[in-house]
CSV table of C-alpha atoms and ligand atoms in Angstrom, one decimal:
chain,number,residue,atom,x,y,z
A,679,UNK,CA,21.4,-24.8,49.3
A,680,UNK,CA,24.7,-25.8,50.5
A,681,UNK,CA,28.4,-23.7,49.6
A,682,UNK,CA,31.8,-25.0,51.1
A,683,UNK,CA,34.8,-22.8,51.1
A,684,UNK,CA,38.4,-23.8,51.3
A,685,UNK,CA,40.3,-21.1,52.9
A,686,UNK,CA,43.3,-20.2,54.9
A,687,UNK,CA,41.5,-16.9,56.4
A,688,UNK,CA,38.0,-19.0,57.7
A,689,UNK,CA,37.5,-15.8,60.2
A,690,UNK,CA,37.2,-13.5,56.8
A,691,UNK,CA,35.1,-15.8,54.8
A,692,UNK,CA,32.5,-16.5,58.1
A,693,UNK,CA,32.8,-12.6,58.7
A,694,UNK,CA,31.7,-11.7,55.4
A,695,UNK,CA,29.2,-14.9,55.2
A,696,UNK,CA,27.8,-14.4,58.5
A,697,UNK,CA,26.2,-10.5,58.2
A,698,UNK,CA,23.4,-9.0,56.5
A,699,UNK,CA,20.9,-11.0,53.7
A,700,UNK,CA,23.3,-14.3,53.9
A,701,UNK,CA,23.4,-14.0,57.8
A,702,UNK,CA,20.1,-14.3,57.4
A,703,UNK,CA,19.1,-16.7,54.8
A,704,UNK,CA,21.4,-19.0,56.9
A,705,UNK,CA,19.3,-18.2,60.2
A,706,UNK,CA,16.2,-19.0,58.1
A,707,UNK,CA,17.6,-22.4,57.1
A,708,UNK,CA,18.0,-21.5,53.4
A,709,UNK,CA,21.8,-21.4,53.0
A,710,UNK,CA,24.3,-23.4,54.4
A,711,UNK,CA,27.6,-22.2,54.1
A,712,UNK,CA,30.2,-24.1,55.6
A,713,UNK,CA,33.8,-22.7,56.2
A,714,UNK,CA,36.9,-25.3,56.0
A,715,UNK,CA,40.3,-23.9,57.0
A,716,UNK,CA,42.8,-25.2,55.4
A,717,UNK,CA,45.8,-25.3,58.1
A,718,UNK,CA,43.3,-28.4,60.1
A,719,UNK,CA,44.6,-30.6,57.6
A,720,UNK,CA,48.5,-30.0,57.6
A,721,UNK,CA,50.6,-32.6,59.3
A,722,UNK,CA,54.0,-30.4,60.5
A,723,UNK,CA,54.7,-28.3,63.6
A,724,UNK,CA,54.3,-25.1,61.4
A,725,UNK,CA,50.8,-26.0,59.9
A,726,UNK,CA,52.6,-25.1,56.6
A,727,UNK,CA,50.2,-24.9,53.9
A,728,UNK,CA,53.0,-23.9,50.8
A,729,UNK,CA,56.0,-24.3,49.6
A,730,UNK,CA,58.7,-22.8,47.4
A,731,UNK,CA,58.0,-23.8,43.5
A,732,UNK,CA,60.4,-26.5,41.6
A,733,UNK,CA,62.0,-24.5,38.8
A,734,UNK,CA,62.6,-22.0,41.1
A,735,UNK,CA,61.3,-18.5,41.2
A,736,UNK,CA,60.3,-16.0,43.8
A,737,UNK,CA,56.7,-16.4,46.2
A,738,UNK,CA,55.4,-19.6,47.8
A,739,UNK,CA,52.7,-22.1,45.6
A,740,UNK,CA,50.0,-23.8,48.0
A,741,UNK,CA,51.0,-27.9,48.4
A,742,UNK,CA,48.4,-30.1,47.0
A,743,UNK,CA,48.2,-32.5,50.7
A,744,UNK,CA,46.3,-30.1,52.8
A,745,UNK,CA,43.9,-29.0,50.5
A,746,UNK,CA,43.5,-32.7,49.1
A,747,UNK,CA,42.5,-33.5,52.4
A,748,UNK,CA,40.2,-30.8,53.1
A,749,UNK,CA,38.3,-31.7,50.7
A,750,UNK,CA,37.5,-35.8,51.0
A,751,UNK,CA,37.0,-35.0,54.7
A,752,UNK,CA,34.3,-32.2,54.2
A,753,UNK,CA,32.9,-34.7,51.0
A,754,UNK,CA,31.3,-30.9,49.7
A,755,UNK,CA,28.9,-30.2,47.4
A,756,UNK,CA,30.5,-30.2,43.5
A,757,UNK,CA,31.2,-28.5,41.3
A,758,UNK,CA,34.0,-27.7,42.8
A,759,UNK,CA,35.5,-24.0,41.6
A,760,UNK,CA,38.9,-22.8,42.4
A,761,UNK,CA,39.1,-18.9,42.1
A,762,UNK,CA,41.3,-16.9,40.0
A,763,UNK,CA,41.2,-14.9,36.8
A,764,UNK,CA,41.6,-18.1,34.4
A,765,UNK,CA,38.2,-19.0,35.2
A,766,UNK,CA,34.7,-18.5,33.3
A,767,UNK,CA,33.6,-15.1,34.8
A,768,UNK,CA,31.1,-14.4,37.2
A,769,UNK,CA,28.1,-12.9,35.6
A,770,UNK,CA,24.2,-12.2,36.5
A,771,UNK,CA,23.6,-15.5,33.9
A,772,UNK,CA,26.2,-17.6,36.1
A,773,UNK,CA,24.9,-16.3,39.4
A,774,UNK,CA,21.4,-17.6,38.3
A,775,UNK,CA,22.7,-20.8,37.3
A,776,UNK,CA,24.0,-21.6,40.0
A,777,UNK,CA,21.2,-20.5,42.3
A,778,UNK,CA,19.1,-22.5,40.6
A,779,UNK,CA,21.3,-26.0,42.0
A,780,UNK,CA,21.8,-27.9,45.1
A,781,UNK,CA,24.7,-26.5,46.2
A,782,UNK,CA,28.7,-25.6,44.7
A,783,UNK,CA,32.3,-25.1,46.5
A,784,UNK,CA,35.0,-22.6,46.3
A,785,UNK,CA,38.5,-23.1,46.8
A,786,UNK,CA,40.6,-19.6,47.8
A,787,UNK,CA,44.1,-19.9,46.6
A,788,UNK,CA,46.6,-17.7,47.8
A,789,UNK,CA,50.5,-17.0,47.3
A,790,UNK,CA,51.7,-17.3,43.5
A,791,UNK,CA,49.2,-19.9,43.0
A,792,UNK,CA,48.1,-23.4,43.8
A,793,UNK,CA,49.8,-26.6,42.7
A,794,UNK,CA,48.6,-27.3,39.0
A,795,UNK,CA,47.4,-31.1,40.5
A,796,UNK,CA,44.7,-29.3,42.6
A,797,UNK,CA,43.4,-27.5,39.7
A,798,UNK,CA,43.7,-30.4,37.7
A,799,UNK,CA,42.6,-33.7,39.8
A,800,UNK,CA,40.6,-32.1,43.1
A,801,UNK,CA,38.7,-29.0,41.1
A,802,UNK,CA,36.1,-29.1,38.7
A,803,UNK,CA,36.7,-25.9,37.5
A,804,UNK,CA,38.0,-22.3,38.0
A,805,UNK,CA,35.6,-19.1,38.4
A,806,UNK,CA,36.4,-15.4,38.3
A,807,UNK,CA,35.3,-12.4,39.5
A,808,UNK,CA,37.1,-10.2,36.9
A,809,UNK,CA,40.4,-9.4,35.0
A,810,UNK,CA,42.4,-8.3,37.9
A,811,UNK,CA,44.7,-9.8,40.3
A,812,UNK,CA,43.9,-10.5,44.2
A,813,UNK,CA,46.6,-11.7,46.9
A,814,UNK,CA,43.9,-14.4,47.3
A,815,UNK,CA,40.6,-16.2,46.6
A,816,UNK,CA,38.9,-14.8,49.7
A,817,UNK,CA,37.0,-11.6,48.8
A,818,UNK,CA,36.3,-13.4,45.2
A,819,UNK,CA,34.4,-16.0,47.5
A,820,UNK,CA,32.3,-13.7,49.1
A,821,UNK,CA,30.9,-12.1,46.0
A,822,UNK,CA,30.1,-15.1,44.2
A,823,UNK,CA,28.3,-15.8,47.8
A,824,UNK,CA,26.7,-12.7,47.6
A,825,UNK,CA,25.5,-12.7,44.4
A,826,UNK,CA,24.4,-16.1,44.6
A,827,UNK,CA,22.9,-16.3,47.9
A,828,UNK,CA,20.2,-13.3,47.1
A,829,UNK,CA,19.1,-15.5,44.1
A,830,UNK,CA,18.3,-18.6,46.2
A,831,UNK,CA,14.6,-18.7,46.5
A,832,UNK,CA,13.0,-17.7,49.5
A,833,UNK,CA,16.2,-15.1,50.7
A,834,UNK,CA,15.3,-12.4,49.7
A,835,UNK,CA,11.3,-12.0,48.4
A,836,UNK,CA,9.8,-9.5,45.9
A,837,UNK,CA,13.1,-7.2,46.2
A,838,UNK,CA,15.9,-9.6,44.1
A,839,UNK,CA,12.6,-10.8,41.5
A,840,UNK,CA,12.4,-7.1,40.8
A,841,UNK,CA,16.1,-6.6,40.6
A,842,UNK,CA,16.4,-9.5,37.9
A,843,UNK,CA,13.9,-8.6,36.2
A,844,UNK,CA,15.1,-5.5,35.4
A,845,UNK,CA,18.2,-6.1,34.9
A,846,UNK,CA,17.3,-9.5,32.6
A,847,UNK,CA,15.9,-6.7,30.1
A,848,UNK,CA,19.5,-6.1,30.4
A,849,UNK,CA,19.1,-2.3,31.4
A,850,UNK,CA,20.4,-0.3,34.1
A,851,UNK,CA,18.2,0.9,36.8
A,852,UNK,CA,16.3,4.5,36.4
A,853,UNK,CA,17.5,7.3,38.9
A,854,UNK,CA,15.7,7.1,42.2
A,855,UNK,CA,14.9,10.1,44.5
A,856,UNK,CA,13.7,10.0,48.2
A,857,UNK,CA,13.1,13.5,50.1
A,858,UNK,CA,13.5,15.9,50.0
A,859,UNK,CA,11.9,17.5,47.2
A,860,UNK,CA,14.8,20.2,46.8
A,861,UNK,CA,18.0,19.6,48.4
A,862,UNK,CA,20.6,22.6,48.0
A,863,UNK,CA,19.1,23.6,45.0
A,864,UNK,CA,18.8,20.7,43.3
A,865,UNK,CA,15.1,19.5,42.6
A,866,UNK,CA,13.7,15.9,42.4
A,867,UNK,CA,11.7,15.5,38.6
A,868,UNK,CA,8.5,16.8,38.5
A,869,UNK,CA,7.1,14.0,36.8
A,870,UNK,CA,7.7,11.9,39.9
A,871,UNK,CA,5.8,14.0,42.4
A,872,UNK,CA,3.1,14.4,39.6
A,873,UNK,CA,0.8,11.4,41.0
A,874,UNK,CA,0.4,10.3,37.2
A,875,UNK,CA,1.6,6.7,37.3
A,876,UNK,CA,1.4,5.7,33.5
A,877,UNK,CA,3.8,9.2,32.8
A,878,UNK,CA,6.0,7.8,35.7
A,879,UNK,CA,6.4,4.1,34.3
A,880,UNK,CA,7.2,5.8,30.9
A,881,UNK,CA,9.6,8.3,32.1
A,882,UNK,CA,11.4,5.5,34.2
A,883,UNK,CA,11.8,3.3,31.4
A,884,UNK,CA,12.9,5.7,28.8
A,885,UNK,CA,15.6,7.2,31.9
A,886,UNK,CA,16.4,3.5,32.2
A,887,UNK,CA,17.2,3.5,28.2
A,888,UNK,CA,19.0,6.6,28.0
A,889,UNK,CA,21.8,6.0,30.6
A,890,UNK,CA,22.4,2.6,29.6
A,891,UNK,CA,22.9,3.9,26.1
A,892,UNK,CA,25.2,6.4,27.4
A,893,UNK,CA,26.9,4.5,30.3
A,894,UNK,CA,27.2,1.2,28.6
A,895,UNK,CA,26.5,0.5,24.8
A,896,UNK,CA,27.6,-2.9,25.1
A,897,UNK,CA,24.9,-4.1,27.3
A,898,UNK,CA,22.5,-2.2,24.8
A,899,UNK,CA,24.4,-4.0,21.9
A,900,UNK,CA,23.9,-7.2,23.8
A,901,UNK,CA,20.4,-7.1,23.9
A,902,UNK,CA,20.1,-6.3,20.0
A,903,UNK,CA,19.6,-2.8,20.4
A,904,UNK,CA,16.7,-0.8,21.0
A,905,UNK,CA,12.6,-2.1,19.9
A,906,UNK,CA,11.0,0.3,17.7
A,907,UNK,CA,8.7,1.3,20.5
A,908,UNK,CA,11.6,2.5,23.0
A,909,UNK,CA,13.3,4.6,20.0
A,910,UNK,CA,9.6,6.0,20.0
A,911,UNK,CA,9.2,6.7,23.7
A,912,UNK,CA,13.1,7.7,23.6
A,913,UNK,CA,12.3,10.6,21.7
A,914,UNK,CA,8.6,11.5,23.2
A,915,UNK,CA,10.1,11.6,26.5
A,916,UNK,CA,13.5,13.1,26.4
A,917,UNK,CA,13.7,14.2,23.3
A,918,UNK,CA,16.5,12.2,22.1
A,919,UNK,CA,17.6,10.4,18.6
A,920,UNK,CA,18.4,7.3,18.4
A,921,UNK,CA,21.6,6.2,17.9
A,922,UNK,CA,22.6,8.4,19.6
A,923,UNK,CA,24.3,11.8,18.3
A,924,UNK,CA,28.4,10.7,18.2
A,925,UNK,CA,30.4,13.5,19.8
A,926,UNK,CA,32.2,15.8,17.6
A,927,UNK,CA,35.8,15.2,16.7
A,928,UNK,CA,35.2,11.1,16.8
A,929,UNK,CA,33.7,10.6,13.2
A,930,UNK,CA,36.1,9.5,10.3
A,931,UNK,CA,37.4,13.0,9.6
A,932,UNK,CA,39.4,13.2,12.9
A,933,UNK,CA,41.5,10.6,11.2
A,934,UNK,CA,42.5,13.0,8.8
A,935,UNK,CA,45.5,14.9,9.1
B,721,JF5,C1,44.0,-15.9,43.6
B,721,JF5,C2,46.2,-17.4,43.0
B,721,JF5,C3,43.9,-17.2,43.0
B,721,JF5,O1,43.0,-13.2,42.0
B,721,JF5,C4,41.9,-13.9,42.0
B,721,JF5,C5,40.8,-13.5,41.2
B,721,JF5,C6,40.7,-12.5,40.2
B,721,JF5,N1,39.5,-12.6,39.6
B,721,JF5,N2,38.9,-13.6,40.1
B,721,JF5,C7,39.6,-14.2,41.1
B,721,JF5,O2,41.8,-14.9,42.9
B,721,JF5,C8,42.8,-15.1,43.9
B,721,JF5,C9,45.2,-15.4,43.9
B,721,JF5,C10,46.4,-16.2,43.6
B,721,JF5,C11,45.0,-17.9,42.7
């Protein structure tokens, strides 16, 4: 699988790219992720890569010249995404989806923004890593890499099929414990020590159901709610009622004045 990335900061992206499980996919041959910078393509004495917006206004908008011709020389892989929170967000479902192609680009914008043209007539799209605001596309870049690259088949093994598996049940993960057994006072569950590997699977899964209920209820809501069977092994193995019991002080009657 190939990725291209557009950048003004190649050293960050390739540091970032270069280490750990996509280091090593792209030692292995599985991922080839090619970093463009975008100040080779300016044509001026200061390698200028923006400019001051028409209408006026503070900050500096990337010119569309450089980045234009970026792109037709490196001919990358499409779609083509620029980053920035106006995109479709980055998800586990997204990351899949695009694991599962031959190969995508990113474009980093930086300043104020880029020129509306390279949005509109160089990018296919725009992708976001979440309602918040960078100084630039850069970091964004590296976890879409990330949480692509783990998915491409071969990189990372039994580990990321595990991973997505659980977390296509759309849970979060049970607690996990490695020795000691007691550390300051605090002990590991019995159940886990207890050699019983049914009462471990069942414990796991119903840990697995209880803090997603009570960390996040929308990824519970998502998934329809709970099957009869986990409301069953819910209460057998923690003893707790599902729905779950609404804090005091919430209900209708703290509307009431
Ligand atoms: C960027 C102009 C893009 O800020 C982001 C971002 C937030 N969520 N996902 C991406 O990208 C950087 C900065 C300025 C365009």
């Amino acid at each position: 699988m190939r990725i291209d990335v557009f950048t003004i900061f190649p050293a960050l992206v390739r540091a970032g790219a270069g280490e750990s499980l996509l280091g090593k996919a792209q030692e292995r041959g599985l991922l080839d992720v090619r970093v463009h910078d975008l100040r080779e393509h300016t044509t001026d004495v200061h390698r200028s890569v923006d400019d001051s917006p028409f209408g006026g206004g503070a900050g500096m908008v990337m010119t569309p010249a450089p980045v234009f011709a970026a792109v037709e020389a490196a001919d990358p892989p499409r779609p083509l995404f620029l980053l920035g929170p106006g995109g479709r967000r980055l998800d586990q479902a997204l990351a899949r989806e695009l694991a599962a192609g031959p190969g995508f680009s990113l474009l980093c914008g930086r300043y104020e923004g880029v020129d509306d043209r390279i949005a509109t007539h160089l990018c296919d799209g725009e992708l976001s890593i979440g309602d918040y605001v960078l100084a630039g596309g850069e970091s964004a870049a590296l976890v879409v890499l990330e949480a692509v690259g783990r998915l491409v088949p071969g990189v990372m093994g039994n580990q990321a099929s595990a991973d997505e598996e659980s977390f296509a049940d759309g849970l979060l993960e049970h607690p996990q414990y490695t020795r000691p057994a007691e550390f300051r006072g605090h002990d590991v569950p019995e159940v886990l020590r207890s050699g019983d590997h049914g009462r471990i699977a069942r414990w796991r899964r119903a840990m697995a159901l209880a803090r997603t209920i009570e960390r996040r209820p929308d990824l519970v809501a998502a998934r329809g709610g709970l099957t009869d069977e986990e409301v069953a092994l819910l209460a057998s193995e923690l003893g707790l009622p599902y729905p779950p019991a609404s804090p005091t002080g919430t209900g209708p009657e703290s509307l009431q004045t």
